Coordinates of C-alpha atoms in Angstrom, one line a residue:
M1 CA 48.5 7.9 14.2
S2 CA 46.4 10.5 12.4
V3 CA 43.8 9.2 9.9
G4 CA 42.8 12.4 8.1
I5 CA 39.8 14.6 8.7
G6 CA 37.6 12.4 6.6
E7 CA 35.3 13.1 3.6
E8 CA 32.3 14.1 5.8
E9 CA 34.3 17.1 7.1
A10 CA 36.5 17.8 4.1
H11 CA 33.5 18.7 2.0
Y12 CA 32.7 21.9 4.0
I13 CA 36.3 23.1 4.3
S14 CA 36.3 25.5 1.4
Q15 CA 39.3 26.5 -0.6
D16 CA 38.4 30.1 0.2
R17 CA 38.6 29.4 3.9
V18 CA 42.0 27.8 3.6
R19 CA 43.4 30.6 1.5
R20 CA 42.0 33.4 3.6
L21 CA 43.2 32.0 6.9
C22 CA 46.6 31.0 5.5
D23 CA 47.0 34.5 4.1
L24 CA 46.2 36.0 7.5
A25 CA 48.3 33.8 9.7
L26 CA 51.3 33.5 7.3
A27 CA 51.4 37.2 6.5
P28 CA 54.4 37.7 9.0
V29 CA 56.5 35.2 7.0
P30 CA 58.7 37.5 4.9
R31 CA 59.1 35.6 1.6
R32 CA 56.3 34.9 -0.8
D33 CA 57.7 31.4 -1.7
Q34 CA 57.8 30.5 2.1
R35 CA 54.2 31.6 2.5
R36 CA 53.3 29.4 -0.5
W37 CA 55.0 26.4 1.0
G38 CA 53.3 27.1 4.2
E39 CA 49.9 27.0 2.6
L40 CA 50.7 23.8 0.7
Y41 CA 51.9 22.1 3.9
V42 CA 48.6 23.1 5.6
R43 CA 46.6 21.7 2.7
G44 CA 48.6 18.5 3.0
L45 CA 47.8 18.2 6.7
L46 CA 44.1 18.6 5.9
L47 CA 43.9 16.3 3.0
A48 CA 46.6 13.6 3.2
E49 CA 45.3 10.2 4.3
G50 CA 46.8 8.3 7.2
R51 CA 50.0 9.4 9.0
K52 CA 51.1 12.9 7.9
T53 CA 54.5 12.0 6.5
M54 CA 56.4 14.4 4.4
R55 CA 55.8 12.1 1.4
G56 CA 52.1 12.0 2.0
I57 CA 51.9 15.8 2.5
A58 CA 53.9 16.4 -0.7
A59 CA 51.7 14.1 -2.7
V60 CA 48.8 16.5 -2.1
A61 CA 50.8 19.3 -3.6
G62 CA 52.6 17.1 -6.2
G63 CA 55.3 14.6 -5.7
S64 CA 58.1 17.0 -6.8
A65 CA 57.4 19.3 -3.8
M66 CA 58.8 16.9 -1.2
Q67 CA 62.3 18.2 -1.0
S68 CA 61.2 21.9 -0.9
L69 CA 58.6 21.1 1.8
Q70 CA 61.2 19.2 3.8
Q71 CA 63.6 22.2 3.6
F72 CA 60.7 24.7 4.5
I73 CA 59.9 22.8 7.6
S74 CA 63.2 21.5 8.9
T75 CA 65.8 24.2 8.0
S76 CA 64.1 27.3 6.7
P77 CA 64.8 30.2 9.1
W78 CA 61.2 31.7 9.2
D79 CA 60.1 32.7 12.6
W80 CA 57.0 30.7 13.9
R81 CA 56.2 33.1 16.7
P82 CA 54.6 35.9 14.7
V83 CA 52.5 33.3 12.9
R84 CA 51.2 32.0 16.2
E85 CA 50.5 35.5 17.4
S86 CA 48.6 36.4 14.2
L87 CA 46.5 33.2 14.4
A88 CA 45.8 33.7 18.1
A89 CA 44.6 37.3 17.6
H90 CA 42.2 36.1 14.9
L91 CA 40.9 33.2 17.0
D92 CA 40.5 35.4 20.0
R93 CA 38.0 37.4 18.0
E94 CA 36.3 34.4 16.3
I95 CA 36.1 32.0 19.3
Q96 CA 35.6 34.6 22.1
P97 CA 37.3 32.2 24.5
L98 CA 36.2 31.7 28.1
A99 CA 39.5 30.2 29.1
W100 CA 43.0 29.4 28.1
I101 CA 43.5 25.7 28.7
V102 CA 46.9 24.2 29.2
E103 CA 47.0 20.7 27.7
P104 CA 50.2 18.6 28.1
L105 CA 51.1 16.3 25.2
V106 CA 53.1 13.1 25.5
V107 CA 54.3 11.4 22.3
P108 CA 55.8 8.0 22.9
K109 CA 58.8 7.3 20.5
T110 CA 60.6 4.1 19.7
G111 CA 63.9 5.8 18.7
K112 CA 66.1 8.4 20.4
H113 CA 66.8 10.9 17.6
S114 CA 63.6 13.0 17.5
V115 CA 64.2 16.3 19.2
G116 CA 63.5 16.2 23.0
V117 CA 63.1 12.5 23.2
E118 CA 64.4 10.8 26.3
R119 CA 63.4 8.0 28.7
Q120 CA 61.6 10.0 31.4
F121 CA 58.7 10.2 33.7
A122 CA 55.6 11.3 31.7
T123 CA 52.9 12.8 33.9
G124 CA 50.3 12.3 31.2
L125 CA 51.1 8.5 31.1
G126 CA 51.8 8.1 34.8
R127 CA 54.9 6.1 34.2
V128 CA 58.4 6.3 32.7
A129 CA 58.5 6.1 29.0
N130 CA 60.7 6.9 26.0
C131 CA 58.9 10.0 24.8
Q132 CA 58.7 13.6 23.8
Q133 CA 56.8 16.0 26.1
S134 CA 55.3 19.4 25.2
S135 CA 52.8 21.9 26.5
G136 CA 50.0 23.5 24.4
V137 CA 47.9 26.5 25.3
W138 CA 44.4 26.4 23.8
L139 CA 41.8 29.1 23.4
A140 CA 38.5 27.4 24.5
S141 CA 34.8 28.2 24.5
E142 CA 31.9 25.8 25.0
Q143 CA 31.6 25.6 21.2
T144 CA 35.2 25.0 20.1
S145 CA 38.8 25.2 21.0
C146 CA 42.1 25.6 19.2
P147 CA 45.8 25.5 20.2
V148 CA 47.8 28.7 19.7
D149 CA 51.1 28.1 21.3
W150 CA 53.4 25.1 21.9
Q151 CA 56.5 24.7 24.0
L152 CA 58.8 21.7 23.8
A153 CA 60.1 20.5 27.2
L154 CA 63.7 19.7 26.6
P155 CA 65.5 17.4 29.0
A156 CA 68.9 18.6 30.2
S157 CA 70.8 16.0 28.1
W158 CA 69.6 17.8 24.9
V159 CA 71.2 21.2 25.9
A160 CA 74.2 19.9 27.9
G161 CA 76.8 20.8 25.3
P162 CA 77.6 22.1 21.8
E163 CA 77.3 18.7 20.1
Q164 CA 73.9 17.9 21.6
R165 CA 72.6 21.3 20.5
K166 CA 74.1 21.0 17.1
R167 CA 72.4 17.7 16.5
A168 CA 68.9 19.2 16.8
A169 CA 69.9 22.8 15.8
I170 CA 68.8 24.1 19.3
P171 CA 69.5 27.8 19.6
D172 CA 72.0 28.9 22.3
D173 CA 69.3 30.9 24.3
I174 CA 67.1 27.8 24.7
S175 CA 67.5 26.0 28.0
A176 CA 66.1 22.8 29.5
K177 CA 62.7 23.4 31.1
P178 CA 60.2 21.3 33.0
L179 CA 56.8 21.0 31.5
V180 CA 55.1 23.3 33.9
Q181 CA 57.5 26.1 33.2
C182 CA 56.9 25.7 29.5
A183 CA 53.2 26.3 30.2
V184 CA 53.8 29.4 32.3
D185 CA 56.2 30.9 29.8
S186 CA 53.6 30.5 27.0
V187 CA 50.8 32.2 29.1
I188 CA 53.1 35.1 30.0
E189 CA 54.2 35.6 26.4
M190 CA 50.6 35.5 25.2
T191 CA 49.7 38.2 27.7
E192 CA 52.7 40.5 27.7
E193 CA 54.1 40.1 24.2
W194 CA 51.0 39.2 22.1
G195 CA 48.8 41.6 23.9
L196 CA 45.8 39.2 24.3
T197 CA 43.3 39.9 27.0
P198 CA 44.1 37.2 29.6
R199 CA 41.4 34.6 30.2
P200 CA 41.3 32.3 33.2
V201 CA 44.3 29.8 32.8
V202 CA 43.1 26.3 33.5
M203 CA 45.8 23.7 34.2
A204 CA 46.7 20.9 36.6
V205 CA 49.6 21.4 38.9
T206 CA 51.4 19.2 41.4
N207 CA 51.8 20.2 45.1
S208 CA 55.4 21.2 44.5
D209 CA 54.6 23.3 41.4
L210 CA 51.6 25.1 42.9
P211 CA 53.5 28.0 44.7
E212 CA 55.6 28.8 41.6
V213 CA 52.7 28.7 39.2
A214 CA 50.3 30.7 41.4
T215 CA 52.9 33.3 42.1
A216 CA 54.0 33.8 38.5
L217 CA 50.4 34.2 37.3
A218 CA 49.1 36.2 40.3
R219 CA 51.9 38.7 40.1
R220 CA 51.0 39.5 36.5
R221 CA 47.3 39.7 37.4
I222 CA 46.5 36.7 35.2
P223 CA 43.4 34.8 36.4
F224 CA 43.7 31.1 36.9
V225 CA 41.8 28.0 37.9
L226 CA 44.3 25.4 38.9
R227 CA 43.5 21.7 39.5
I228 CA 45.2 20.7 42.7
D229 CA 45.5 17.6 44.8
G230 CA 43.3 17.1 47.8
S231 CA 46.3 17.1 50.1
V232 CA 47.2 20.7 49.5
P233 CA 47.2 22.6 52.8
L234 CA 44.9 25.7 52.9
V235 CA 43.8 28.2 55.5
A236 CA 40.1 27.7 55.9
Q237 CA 38.2 31.0 56.1
D238 CA 34.7 29.5 56.1
V239 CA 35.4 26.6 58.5
R240 CA 36.1 27.5 62.1
Q241 CA 36.9 25.5 65.1
G242 CA 35.2 27.2 68.1
S243 CA 37.0 30.5 68.9
A244 CA 40.4 29.3 67.6
G245 CA 39.8 31.1 64.3
P246 CA 40.8 29.9 60.9
R247 CA 42.7 26.7 60.7
V248 CA 44.8 24.9 58.2
L249 CA 43.2 21.9 56.5
P250 CA 44.0 19.8 53.4
A251 CA 41.8 20.8 50.5
G252 CA 40.0 17.5 50.5
R253 CA 39.0 17.7 54.2
L254 CA 38.1 21.3 53.9
T255 CA 35.8 20.6 51.0
D256 CA 34.2 17.6 52.7
A257 CA 33.5 19.7 55.8
L258 CA 31.4 22.0 53.7
K259 CA 29.4 19.3 51.9
E260 CA 26.2 20.5 53.5
Q261 CA 26.6 23.8 51.6
A262 CA 27.1 22.1 48.3
C263 CA 24.8 22.8 45.4
A264 CA 23.9 20.8 42.3
V265 CA 25.5 22.3 39.2
E266 CA 24.3 21.5 35.7
W267 CA 27.0 21.6 33.1
R268 CA 27.6 20.4 29.5
D269 CA 30.1 17.6 29.4
L270 CA 31.8 18.7 26.2
G271 CA 33.7 15.5 25.9
Q272 CA 30.5 13.5 25.5
T273 CA 28.1 16.3 24.3
R274 CA 25.6 15.7 27.1
Q275 CA 24.3 17.5 30.2
R276 CA 25.5 16.4 33.6
V277 CA 24.8 17.4 37.2
T278 CA 27.6 17.5 39.7
K279 CA 27.6 18.5 43.4
V280 CA 29.9 21.4 43.9
V281 CA 31.0 23.6 46.8
G282 CA 33.2 26.7 47.1
S283 CA 35.0 28.4 49.9
R284 CA 37.3 31.4 50.3
V285 CA 40.7 30.2 51.4
A286 CA 44.3 31.2 51.6
R287 CA 47.7 29.6 51.4
P288 CA 49.5 29.2 54.8
L289 CA 51.9 32.2 55.3
S290 CA 54.9 29.9 55.2
L291 CA 53.9 28.6 51.8
D292 CA 52.6 31.8 50.2
P293 CA 55.3 33.8 48.4
L294 CA 52.9 36.6 47.8
A295 CA 52.4 37.4 51.5
H296 CA 54.5 40.4 52.4
G297 CA 53.4 41.1 55.9
T298 CA 49.9 41.8 54.9
G299 CA 48.5 38.4 55.4
P300 CA 48.0 35.5 53.0
S301 CA 46.6 36.0 49.5
P302 CA 42.9 35.3 49.0
F303 CA 41.9 32.4 46.9
Y304 CA 38.7 30.4 46.1
L305 CA 38.6 26.7 46.5
V306 CA 36.1 24.7 44.4
G307 CA 35.5 21.0 45.3
A308 CA 33.4 18.7 43.2
W309 CA 31.8 15.2 43.7
T310 CA 32.6 14.0 40.2
D311 CA 32.5 10.3 41.1
P312 CA 29.0 9.2 42.0
S313 CA 30.3 6.1 43.8
N314 CA 32.5 8.1 46.1
P315 CA 30.9 9.9 49.1
R316 CA 33.8 12.3 49.3
P317 CA 34.8 15.1 46.8
T318 CA 37.2 13.9 44.1
E319 CA 38.2 17.1 42.2
F320 CA 39.7 20.3 43.6
W321 CA 40.4 23.6 41.9
L322 CA 42.1 26.7 43.3
S323 CA 41.4 30.1 41.8
N324 CA 42.4 33.7 42.3
I325 CA 39.0 34.7 40.8
T326 CA 37.1 35.4 43.9
H327 CA 34.1 37.3 42.5
L328 CA 32.5 34.3 40.6
P329 CA 30.4 31.6 42.2
C330 CA 31.7 28.1 42.4
S331 CA 29.3 26.9 39.7
A332 CA 30.9 29.4 37.2
L333 CA 34.4 28.4 38.1
F334 CA 33.6 24.7 37.9
R335 CA 32.2 25.2 34.4
I336 CA 35.3 27.1 33.3
A337 CA 37.4 24.2 34.7
K338 CA 35.5 21.6 32.8
L339 CA 36.4 23.3 29.5
T340 CA 39.3 20.9 29.7
R341 CA 36.8 18.3 28.4
R342 CA 36.2 20.5 25.2
V343 CA 40.0 20.5 24.6
A344 CA 40.5 16.8 25.2
R345 CA 37.7 16.1 22.6
D346 CA 39.1 18.5 20.0
L347 CA 42.6 17.2 20.5
H348 CA 41.5 13.7 19.7
E349 CA 38.9 14.4 17.0
T350 CA 40.7 17.2 15.1
C351 CA 44.3 18.0 16.2
D352 CA 45.5 14.4 16.1
R353 CA 43.7 13.9 12.8
V354 CA 45.7 16.8 11.1
G355 CA 49.0 15.3 12.3
L356 CA 49.9 16.8 15.7
R357 CA 51.8 13.7 16.8
D358 CA 53.2 12.8 13.3
F359 CA 56.4 15.0 13.2
A360 CA 59.3 12.7 12.7
G361 CA 62.1 15.3 12.1
R362 CA 65.0 15.8 14.3
S363 CA 65.3 19.6 14.5
F364 CA 64.0 22.0 17.1
R365 CA 63.0 24.5 14.5
G366 CA 61.2 21.8 12.5
W367 CA 59.1 20.7 15.4
H368 CA 58.0 24.3 16.0
H369 CA 57.2 24.9 12.4
H370 CA 55.2 21.7 12.2
T371 CA 53.1 22.3 15.4
T372 CA 52.5 25.9 14.2
L373 CA 51.0 24.8 10.9
V374 CA 49.1 22.0 12.6
S375 CA 47.4 24.7 14.8
L376 CA 46.5 26.5 11.6
A377 CA 45.1 23.4 10.0
H378 CA 43.1 22.7 13.2
A379 CA 41.8 26.3 13.2
I380 CA 40.6 26.0 9.6
T381 CA 38.8 22.8 10.5
V382 CA 37.0 24.0 13.5
L383 CA 36.1 27.4 12.0
S384 CA 34.8 25.6 8.9
R385 CA 32.7 23.4 11.2
A386 CA 31.3 26.5 12.8
D387 CA 30.3 27.9 9.4
E388 CA 28.6 24.6 8.6
A389 CA 26.7 24.7 11.9
A390 CA 25.5 28.2 11.2
R391 CA 24.0 26.9 8.0
S392 CA 22.5 23.9 9.7
P393 CA 20.7 25.0 12.9
R394 CA 20.0 21.4 13.9
S395 CA 23.7 20.5 13.9
P396 CA 25.0 19.5 17.4
W397 CA 27.7 22.2 16.8
A398 CA 25.1 25.0 16.5
V399 CA 25.0 26.1 20.1
P400 CA 24.1 29.7 20.7
S401 CA 27.1 31.6 22.2
R402 CA 26.6 34.7 24.4
V403 CA 29.9 35.4 25.9
R404 CA 30.2 37.8 28.8
P405 CA 33.7 38.8 29.8
L406 CA 34.7 37.2 33.1
I407 CA 37.4 39.7 33.8
G408 CA 38.4 43.1 32.8
S409 CA 41.1 43.9 30.2
K410 CA 44.7 44.5 31.2

């Protein structure tokens, strides 16, 4: 349950900042009254105490606004996609992200009427639960992060027939999708339709999803750093067995075989705001030809494997990342991968507090409207925090940022 951003943060969120960012992001919404309701909803997300119910949000704007706000979120036909695109373009300039972080979200539910809710296996929980699952894509730097796109993973039962679709007002062109496909679709849309310069996409994938994700991103020349399991088979190019040439090894064994080449990498643990040192090693690898959809008679595609000893009590490596960025050292790729810690922190400390998990409506459109305006409220909070840090050099948020592009533009 969200608890509000709190007085200590609310004091530096200026009315001018709220108005300017709402004007910018909501500009694609065609009607003036809709833009006004959008700004009022964002203000409610920022200022309402406790759970962000429609009643609590409306109380910030005046009790008589509840019915109009309910209609604006649940049934109004305004398109959320241009709003997200506008916000993302602004944040891309402001944040100068080092990566796009895919962060799955699981929201347990007690009932069965909220859109997308079903008793299903939730990867984020590691068990079966009655829940709603979605995927968010965040622009992330070391200093801050913000979500810019959300996709709701709809189980097949929600799109099985006209009655099911009608219940949640799900458009006819929306199909059931697994969580990983939601993430890939978001990244492709951000690159090809929004025109953002692609940054390394950081996400965790299962062994079965790895070929599909790597192929979809690599074919579009989108850089990625994918967290994989240590059992994934890879063609070792830096580990040879006599004259037999390269051989296939699981990622964990391959990394462990290279432990003598590992180096100590210092990095900022952005989840705890402290410096850490981790032993990391990198190796050029390839997927076996039988498992590499990109191989067309020219040999397997080149990748870079990064292994890390993140558990001091374990003599073997415990984290594995596979990337198509082969020109950067393993230390740089590891630091990019650990930006997930930045997102996890901002999700808990900011996004949850402005109501990300609090939508109780039943409509597909309403869920997307709510998450879009939550992203806007989150952006206002973190950009205001950056303004405050600039005025207070001793603030822990005041970290100098010198961003060098990791990849070229499209």
